[in-house]
mmCIF file of N, CA, C and O in Angstrom:
data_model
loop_
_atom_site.group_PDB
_atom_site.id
_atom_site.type_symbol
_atom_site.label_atom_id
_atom_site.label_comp_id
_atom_site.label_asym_id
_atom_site.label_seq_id
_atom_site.Cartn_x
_atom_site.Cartn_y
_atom_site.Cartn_z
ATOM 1 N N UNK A 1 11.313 15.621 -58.174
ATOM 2 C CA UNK A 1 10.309 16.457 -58.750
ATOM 3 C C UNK A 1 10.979 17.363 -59.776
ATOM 4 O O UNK A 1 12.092 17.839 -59.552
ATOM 5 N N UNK A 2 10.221 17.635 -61.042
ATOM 6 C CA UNK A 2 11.021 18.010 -61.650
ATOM 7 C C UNK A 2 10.566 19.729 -61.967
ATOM 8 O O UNK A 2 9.573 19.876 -62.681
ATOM 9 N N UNK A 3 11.051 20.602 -61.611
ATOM 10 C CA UNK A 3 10.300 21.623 -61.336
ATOM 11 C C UNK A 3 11.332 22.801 -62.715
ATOM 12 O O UNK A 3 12.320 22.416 -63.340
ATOM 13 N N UNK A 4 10.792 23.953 -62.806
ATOM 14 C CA UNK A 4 11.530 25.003 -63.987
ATOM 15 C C UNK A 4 11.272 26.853 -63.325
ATOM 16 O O UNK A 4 10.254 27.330 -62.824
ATOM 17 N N UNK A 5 12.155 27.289 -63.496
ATOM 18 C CA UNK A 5 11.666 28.577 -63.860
ATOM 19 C C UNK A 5 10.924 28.836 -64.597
ATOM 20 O O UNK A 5 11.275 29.073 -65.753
ATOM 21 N N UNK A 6 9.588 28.892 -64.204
ATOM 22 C CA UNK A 6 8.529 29.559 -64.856
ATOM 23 C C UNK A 6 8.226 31.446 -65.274
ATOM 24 O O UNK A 6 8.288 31.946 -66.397
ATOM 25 N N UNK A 7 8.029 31.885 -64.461
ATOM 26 C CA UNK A 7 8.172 33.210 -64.528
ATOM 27 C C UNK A 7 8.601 34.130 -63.224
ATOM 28 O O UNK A 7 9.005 33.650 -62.165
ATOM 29 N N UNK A 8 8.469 35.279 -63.441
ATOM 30 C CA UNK A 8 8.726 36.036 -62.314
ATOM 31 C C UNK A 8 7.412 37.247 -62.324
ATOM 32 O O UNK A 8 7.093 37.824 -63.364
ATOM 33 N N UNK A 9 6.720 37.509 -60.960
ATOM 34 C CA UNK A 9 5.539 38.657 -60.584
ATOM 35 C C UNK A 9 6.231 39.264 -59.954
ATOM 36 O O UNK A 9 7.445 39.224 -59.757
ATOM 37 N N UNK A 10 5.178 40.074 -59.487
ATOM 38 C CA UNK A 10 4.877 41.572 -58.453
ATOM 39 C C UNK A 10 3.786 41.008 -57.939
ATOM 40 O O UNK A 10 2.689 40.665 -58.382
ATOM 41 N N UNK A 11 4.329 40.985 -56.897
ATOM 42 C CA UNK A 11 3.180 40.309 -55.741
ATOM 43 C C UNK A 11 3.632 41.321 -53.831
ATOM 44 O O UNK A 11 4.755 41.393 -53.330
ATOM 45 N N UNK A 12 2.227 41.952 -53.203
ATOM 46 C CA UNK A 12 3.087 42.220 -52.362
ATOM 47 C C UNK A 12 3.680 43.335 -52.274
ATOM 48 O O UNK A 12 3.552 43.997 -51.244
ATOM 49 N N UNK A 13 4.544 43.838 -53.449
ATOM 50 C CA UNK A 13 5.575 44.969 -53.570
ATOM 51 C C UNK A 13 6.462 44.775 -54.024
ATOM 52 O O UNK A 13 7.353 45.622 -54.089
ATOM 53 N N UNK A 14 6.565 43.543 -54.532
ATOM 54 C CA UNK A 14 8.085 42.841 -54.401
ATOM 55 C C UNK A 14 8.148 41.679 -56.258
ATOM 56 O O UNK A 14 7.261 41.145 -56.924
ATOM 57 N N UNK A 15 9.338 41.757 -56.381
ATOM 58 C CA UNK A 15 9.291 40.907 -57.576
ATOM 59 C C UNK A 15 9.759 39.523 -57.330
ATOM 60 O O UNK A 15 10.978 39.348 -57.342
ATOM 61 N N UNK A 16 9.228 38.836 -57.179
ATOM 62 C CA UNK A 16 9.013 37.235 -57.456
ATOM 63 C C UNK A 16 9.710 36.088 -58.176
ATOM 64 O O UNK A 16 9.189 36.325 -59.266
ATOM 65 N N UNK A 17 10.383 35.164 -58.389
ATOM 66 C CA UNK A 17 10.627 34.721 -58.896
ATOM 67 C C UNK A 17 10.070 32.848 -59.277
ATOM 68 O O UNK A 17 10.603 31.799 -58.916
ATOM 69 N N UNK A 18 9.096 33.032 -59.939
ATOM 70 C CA UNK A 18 8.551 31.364 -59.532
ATOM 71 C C UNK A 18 8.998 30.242 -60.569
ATOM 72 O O UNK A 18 9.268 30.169 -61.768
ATOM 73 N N UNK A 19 8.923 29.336 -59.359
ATOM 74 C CA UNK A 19 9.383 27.811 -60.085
ATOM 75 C C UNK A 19 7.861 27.504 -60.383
ATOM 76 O O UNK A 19 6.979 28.332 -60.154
ATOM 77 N N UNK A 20 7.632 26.309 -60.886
ATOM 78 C CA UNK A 20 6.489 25.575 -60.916
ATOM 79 C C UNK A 20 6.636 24.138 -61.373
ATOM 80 O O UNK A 20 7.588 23.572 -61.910
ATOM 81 N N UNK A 21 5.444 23.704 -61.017
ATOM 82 C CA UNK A 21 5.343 21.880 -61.099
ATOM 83 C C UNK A 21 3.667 21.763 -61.240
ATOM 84 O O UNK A 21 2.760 21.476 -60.459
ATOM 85 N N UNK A 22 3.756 22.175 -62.784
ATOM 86 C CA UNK A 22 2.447 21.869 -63.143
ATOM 87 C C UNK A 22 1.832 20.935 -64.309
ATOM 88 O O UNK A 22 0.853 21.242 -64.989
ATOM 89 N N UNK A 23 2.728 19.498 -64.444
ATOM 90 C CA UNK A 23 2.559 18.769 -65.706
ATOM 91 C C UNK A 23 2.169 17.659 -65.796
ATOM 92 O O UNK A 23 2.341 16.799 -66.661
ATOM 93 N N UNK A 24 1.360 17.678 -64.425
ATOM 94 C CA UNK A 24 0.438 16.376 -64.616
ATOM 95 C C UNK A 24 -1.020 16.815 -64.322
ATOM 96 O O UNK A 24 -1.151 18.012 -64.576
ATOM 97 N N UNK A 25 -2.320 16.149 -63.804
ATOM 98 C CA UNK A 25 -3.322 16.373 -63.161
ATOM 99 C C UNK A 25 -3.331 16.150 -61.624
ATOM 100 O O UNK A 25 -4.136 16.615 -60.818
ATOM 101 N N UNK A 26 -2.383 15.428 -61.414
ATOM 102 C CA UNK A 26 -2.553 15.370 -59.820
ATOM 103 C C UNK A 26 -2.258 16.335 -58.931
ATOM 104 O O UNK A 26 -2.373 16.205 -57.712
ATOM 105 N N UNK A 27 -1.849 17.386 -59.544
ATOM 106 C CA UNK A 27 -1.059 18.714 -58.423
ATOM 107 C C UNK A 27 -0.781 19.752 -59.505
ATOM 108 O O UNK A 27 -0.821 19.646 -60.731
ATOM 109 N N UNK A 28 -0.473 20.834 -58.679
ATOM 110 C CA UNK A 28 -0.231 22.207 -59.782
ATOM 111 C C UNK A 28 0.267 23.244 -58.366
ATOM 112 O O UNK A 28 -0.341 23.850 -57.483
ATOM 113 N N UNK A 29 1.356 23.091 -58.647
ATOM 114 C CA UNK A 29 3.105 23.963 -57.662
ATOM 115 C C UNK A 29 2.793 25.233 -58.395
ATOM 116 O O UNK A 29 2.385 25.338 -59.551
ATOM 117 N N UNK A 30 3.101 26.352 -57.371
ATOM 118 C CA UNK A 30 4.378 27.203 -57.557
ATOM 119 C C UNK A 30 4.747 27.750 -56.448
ATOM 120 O O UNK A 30 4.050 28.306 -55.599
ATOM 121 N N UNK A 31 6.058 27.550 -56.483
ATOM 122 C CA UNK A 31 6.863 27.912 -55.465
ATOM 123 C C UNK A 31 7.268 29.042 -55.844
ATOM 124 O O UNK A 31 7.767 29.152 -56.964
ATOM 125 N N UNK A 32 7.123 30.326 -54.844
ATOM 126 C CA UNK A 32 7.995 31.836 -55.002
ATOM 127 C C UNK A 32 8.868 32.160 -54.577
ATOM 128 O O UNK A 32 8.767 31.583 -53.494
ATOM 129 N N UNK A 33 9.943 32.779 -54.519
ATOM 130 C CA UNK A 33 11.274 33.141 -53.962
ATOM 131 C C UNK A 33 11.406 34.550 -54.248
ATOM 132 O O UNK A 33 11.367 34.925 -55.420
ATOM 133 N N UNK A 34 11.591 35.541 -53.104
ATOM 134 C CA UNK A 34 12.063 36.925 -53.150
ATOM 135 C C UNK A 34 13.697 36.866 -52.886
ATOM 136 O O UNK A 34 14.095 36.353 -51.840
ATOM 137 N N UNK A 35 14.449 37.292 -53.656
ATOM 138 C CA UNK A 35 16.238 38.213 -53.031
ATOM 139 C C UNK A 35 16.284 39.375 -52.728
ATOM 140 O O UNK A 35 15.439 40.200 -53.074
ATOM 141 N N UNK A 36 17.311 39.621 -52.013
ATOM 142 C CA UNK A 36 18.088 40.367 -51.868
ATOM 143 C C UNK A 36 18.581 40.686 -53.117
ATOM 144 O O UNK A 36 18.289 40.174 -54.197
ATOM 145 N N UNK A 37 19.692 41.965 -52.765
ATOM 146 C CA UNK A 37 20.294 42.355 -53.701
ATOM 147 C C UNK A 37 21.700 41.743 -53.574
ATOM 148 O O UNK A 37 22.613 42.564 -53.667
ATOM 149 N N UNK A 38 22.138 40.137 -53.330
ATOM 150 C CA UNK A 38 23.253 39.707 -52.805
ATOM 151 C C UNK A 38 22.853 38.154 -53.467
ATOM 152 O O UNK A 38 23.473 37.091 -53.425
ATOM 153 N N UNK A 39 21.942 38.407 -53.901
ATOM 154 C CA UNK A 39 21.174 36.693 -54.726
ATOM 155 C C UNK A 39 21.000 35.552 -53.590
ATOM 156 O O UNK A 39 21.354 34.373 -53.621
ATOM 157 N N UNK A 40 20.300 36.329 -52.517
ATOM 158 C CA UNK A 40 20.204 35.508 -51.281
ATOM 159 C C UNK A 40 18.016 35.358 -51.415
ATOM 160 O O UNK A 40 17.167 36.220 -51.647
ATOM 161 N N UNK A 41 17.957 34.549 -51.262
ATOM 162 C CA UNK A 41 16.575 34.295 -50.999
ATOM 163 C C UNK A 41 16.495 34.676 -49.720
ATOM 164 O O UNK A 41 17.269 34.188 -48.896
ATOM 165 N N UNK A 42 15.036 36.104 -49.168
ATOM 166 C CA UNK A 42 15.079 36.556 -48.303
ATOM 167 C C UNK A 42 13.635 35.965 -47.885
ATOM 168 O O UNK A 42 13.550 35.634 -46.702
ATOM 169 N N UNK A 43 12.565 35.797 -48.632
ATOM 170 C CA UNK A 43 11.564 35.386 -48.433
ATOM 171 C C UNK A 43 10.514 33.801 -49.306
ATOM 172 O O UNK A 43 10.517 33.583 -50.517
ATOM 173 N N UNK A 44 10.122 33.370 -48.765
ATOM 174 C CA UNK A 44 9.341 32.364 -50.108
ATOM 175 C C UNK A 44 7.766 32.326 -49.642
ATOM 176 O O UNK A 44 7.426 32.771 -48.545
ATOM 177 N N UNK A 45 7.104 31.918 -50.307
ATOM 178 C CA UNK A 45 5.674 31.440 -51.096
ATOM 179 C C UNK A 45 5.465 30.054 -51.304
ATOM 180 O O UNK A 45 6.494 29.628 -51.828
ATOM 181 N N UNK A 46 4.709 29.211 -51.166
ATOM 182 C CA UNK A 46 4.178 28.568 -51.957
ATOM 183 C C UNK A 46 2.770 28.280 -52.009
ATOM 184 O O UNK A 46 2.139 28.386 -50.958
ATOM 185 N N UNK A 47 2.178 27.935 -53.053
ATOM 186 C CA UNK A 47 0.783 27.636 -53.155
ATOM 187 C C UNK A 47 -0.008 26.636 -54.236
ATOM 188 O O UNK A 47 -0.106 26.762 -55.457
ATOM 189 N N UNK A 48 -0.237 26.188 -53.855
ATOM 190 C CA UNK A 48 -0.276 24.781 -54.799
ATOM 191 C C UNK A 48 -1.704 23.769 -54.416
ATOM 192 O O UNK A 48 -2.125 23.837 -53.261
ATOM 193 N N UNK A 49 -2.229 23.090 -55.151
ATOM 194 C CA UNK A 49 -3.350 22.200 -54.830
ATOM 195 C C UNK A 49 -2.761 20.710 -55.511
ATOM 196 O O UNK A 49 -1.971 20.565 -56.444
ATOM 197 N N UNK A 50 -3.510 19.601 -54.614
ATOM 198 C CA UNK A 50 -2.929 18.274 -54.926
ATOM 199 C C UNK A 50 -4.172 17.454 -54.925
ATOM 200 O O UNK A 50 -5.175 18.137 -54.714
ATOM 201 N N UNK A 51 -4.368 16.314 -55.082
ATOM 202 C CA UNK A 51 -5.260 15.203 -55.094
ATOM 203 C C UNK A 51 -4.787 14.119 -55.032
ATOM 204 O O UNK A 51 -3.790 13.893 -55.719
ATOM 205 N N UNK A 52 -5.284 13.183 -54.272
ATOM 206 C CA UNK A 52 -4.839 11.663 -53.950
ATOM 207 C C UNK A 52 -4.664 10.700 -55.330
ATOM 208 O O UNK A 52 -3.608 10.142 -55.627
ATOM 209 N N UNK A 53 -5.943 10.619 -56.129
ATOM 210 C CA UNK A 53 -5.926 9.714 -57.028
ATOM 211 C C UNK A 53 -5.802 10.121 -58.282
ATOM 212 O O UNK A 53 -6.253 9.335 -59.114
ATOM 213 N N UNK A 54 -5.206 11.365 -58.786
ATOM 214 C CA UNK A 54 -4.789 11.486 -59.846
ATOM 215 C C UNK A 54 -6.111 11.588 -61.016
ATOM 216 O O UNK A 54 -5.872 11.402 -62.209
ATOM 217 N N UNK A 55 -7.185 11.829 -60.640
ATOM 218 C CA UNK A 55 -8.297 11.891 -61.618
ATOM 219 C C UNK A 55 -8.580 13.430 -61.902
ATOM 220 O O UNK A 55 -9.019 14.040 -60.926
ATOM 221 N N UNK A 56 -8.480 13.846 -62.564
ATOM 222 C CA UNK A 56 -8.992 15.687 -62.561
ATOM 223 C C UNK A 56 -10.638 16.184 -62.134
ATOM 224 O O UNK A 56 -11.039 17.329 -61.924
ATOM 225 N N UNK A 57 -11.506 14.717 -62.089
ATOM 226 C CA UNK A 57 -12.816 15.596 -61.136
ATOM 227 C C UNK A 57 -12.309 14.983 -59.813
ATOM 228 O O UNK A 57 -13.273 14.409 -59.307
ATOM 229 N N UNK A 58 -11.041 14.834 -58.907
ATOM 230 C CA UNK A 58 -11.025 14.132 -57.918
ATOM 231 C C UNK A 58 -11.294 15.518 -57.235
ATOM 232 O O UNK A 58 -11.188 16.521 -57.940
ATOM 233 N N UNK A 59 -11.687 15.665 -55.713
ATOM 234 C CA UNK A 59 -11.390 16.680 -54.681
ATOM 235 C C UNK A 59 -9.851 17.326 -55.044
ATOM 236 O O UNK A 59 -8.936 16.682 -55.556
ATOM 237 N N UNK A 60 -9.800 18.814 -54.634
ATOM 238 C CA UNK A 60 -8.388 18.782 -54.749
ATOM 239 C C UNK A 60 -8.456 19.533 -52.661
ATOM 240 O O UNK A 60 -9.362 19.920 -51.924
ATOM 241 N N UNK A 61 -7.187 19.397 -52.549
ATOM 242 C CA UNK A 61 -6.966 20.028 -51.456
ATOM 243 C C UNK A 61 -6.043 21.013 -51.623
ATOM 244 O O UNK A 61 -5.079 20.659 -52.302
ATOM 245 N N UNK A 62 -6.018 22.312 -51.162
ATOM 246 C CA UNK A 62 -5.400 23.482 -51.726
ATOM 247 C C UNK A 62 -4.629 24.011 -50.282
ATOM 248 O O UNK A 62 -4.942 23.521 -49.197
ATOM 249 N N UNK A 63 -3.666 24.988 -50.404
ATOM 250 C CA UNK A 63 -2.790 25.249 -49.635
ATOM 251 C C UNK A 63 -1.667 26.422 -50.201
ATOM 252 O O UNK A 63 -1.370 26.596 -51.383
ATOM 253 N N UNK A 64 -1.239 27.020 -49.262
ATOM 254 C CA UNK A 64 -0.582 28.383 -48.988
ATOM 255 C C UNK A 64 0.075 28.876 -48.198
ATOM 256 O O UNK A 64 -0.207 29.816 -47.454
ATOM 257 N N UNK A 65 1.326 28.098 -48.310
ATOM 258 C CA UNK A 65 2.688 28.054 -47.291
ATOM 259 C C UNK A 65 2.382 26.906 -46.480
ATOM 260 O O UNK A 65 2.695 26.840 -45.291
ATOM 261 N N UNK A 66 1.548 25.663 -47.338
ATOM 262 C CA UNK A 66 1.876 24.404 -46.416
ATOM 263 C C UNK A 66 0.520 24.604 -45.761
ATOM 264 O O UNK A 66 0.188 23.579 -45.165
ATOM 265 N N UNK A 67 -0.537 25.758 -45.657
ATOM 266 C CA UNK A 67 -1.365 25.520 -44.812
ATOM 267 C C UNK A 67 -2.814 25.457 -45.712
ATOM 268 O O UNK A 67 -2.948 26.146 -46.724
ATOM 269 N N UNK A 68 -3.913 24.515 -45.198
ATOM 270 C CA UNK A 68 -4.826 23.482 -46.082
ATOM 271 C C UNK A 68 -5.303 25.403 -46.204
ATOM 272 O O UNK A 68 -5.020 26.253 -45.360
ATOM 273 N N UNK A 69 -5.877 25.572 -47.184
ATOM 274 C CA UNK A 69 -7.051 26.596 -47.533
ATOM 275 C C UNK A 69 -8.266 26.454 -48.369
ATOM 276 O O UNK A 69 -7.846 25.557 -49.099
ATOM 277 N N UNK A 70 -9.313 26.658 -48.738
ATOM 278 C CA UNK A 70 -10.692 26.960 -49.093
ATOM 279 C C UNK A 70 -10.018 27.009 -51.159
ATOM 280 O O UNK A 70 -9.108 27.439 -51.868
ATOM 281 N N UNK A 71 -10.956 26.434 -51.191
ATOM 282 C CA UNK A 71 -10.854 26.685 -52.771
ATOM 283 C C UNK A 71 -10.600 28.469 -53.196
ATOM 284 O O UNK A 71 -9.740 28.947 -53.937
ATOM 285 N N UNK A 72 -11.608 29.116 -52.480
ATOM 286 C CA UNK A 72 -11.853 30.242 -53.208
ATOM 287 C C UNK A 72 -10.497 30.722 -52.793
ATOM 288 O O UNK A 72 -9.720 31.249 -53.589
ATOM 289 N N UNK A 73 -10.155 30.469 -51.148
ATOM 290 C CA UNK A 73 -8.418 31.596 -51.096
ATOM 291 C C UNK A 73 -7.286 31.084 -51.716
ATOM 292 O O UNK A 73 -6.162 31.563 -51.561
ATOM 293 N N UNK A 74 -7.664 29.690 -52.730
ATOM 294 C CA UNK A 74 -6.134 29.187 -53.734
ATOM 295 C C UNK A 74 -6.638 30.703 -54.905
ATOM 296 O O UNK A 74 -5.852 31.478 -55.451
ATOM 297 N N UNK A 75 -8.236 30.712 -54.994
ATOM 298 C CA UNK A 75 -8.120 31.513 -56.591
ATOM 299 C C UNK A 75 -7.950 32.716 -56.461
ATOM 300 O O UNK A 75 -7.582 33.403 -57.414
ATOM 301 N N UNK A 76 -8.303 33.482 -54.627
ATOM 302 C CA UNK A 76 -7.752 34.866 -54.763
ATOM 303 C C UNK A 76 -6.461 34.864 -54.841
ATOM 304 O O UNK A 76 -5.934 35.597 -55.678
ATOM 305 N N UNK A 77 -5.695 34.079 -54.025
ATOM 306 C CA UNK A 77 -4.434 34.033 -54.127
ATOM 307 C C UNK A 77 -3.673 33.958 -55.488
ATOM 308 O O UNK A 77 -2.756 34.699 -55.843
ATOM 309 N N UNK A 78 -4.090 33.180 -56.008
ATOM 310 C CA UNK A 78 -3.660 32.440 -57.495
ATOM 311 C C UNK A 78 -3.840 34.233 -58.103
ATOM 312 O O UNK A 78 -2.756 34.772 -58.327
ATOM 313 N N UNK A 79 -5.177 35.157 -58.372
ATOM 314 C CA UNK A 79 -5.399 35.907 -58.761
ATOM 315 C C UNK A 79 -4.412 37.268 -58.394
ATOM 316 O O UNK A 79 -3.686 37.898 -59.163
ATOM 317 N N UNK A 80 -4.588 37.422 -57.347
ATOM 318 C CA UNK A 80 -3.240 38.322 -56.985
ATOM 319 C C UNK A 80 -2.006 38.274 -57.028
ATOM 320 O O UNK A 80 -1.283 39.266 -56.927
ATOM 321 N N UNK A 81 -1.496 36.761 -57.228
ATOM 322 C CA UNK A 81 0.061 36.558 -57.616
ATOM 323 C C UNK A 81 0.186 37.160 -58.859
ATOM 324 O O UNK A 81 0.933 38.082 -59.186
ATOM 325 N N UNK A 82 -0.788 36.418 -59.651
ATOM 326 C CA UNK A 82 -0.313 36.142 -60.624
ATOM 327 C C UNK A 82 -1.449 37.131 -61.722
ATOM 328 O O UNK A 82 -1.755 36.608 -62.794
ATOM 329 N N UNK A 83 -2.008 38.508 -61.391
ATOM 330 C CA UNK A 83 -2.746 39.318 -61.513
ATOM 331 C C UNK A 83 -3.446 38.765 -62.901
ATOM 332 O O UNK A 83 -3.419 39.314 -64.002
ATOM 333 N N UNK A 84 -4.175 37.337 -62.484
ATOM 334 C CA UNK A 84 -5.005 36.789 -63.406
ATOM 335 C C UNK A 84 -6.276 36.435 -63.045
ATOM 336 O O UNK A 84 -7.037 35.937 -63.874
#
């Protein structure tokens, strides 16, 4: 998977650092990572939606640390990460 430093938030209290994997239609990643002050990853995130067949009106199934969630808690979520 070929994933990038995308940006870094304030999410939480805390500043963020996210990868992402968003360059096809079948899925849309981002993975978060909090440090220490020792460049140790102390905490992570992820939240991301996927689809089986790769069509963009397919169902998507959405999720938030791996666990299935509701459309609307990918967009609060999505909204509060990423204060959009």
């Amino acid at each position: 998977m070929k994933m990038a430093i995308h940006i870094h938030t304030t999410y939480d209290g805390a500043t963020w650092i996210v990868h992402s994997d968003t360059t096809h239609v079948g899925r849309c990643m981002y993975f978060l990572d909090k440090y220490n002050g020792d460049l140790q990853i102390v905490d992570s995130i992820n939240l991301y939606w996927e689809t089986e067949d790769y069509n963009e009106d397919s169902p998507k199934t959405y999720y938030f640390n791996d666990q299935v969630i509701t459309e609307e808690e990918y967009n609060s979520y999505y909204q509060a990460i990423f204060e959009y």
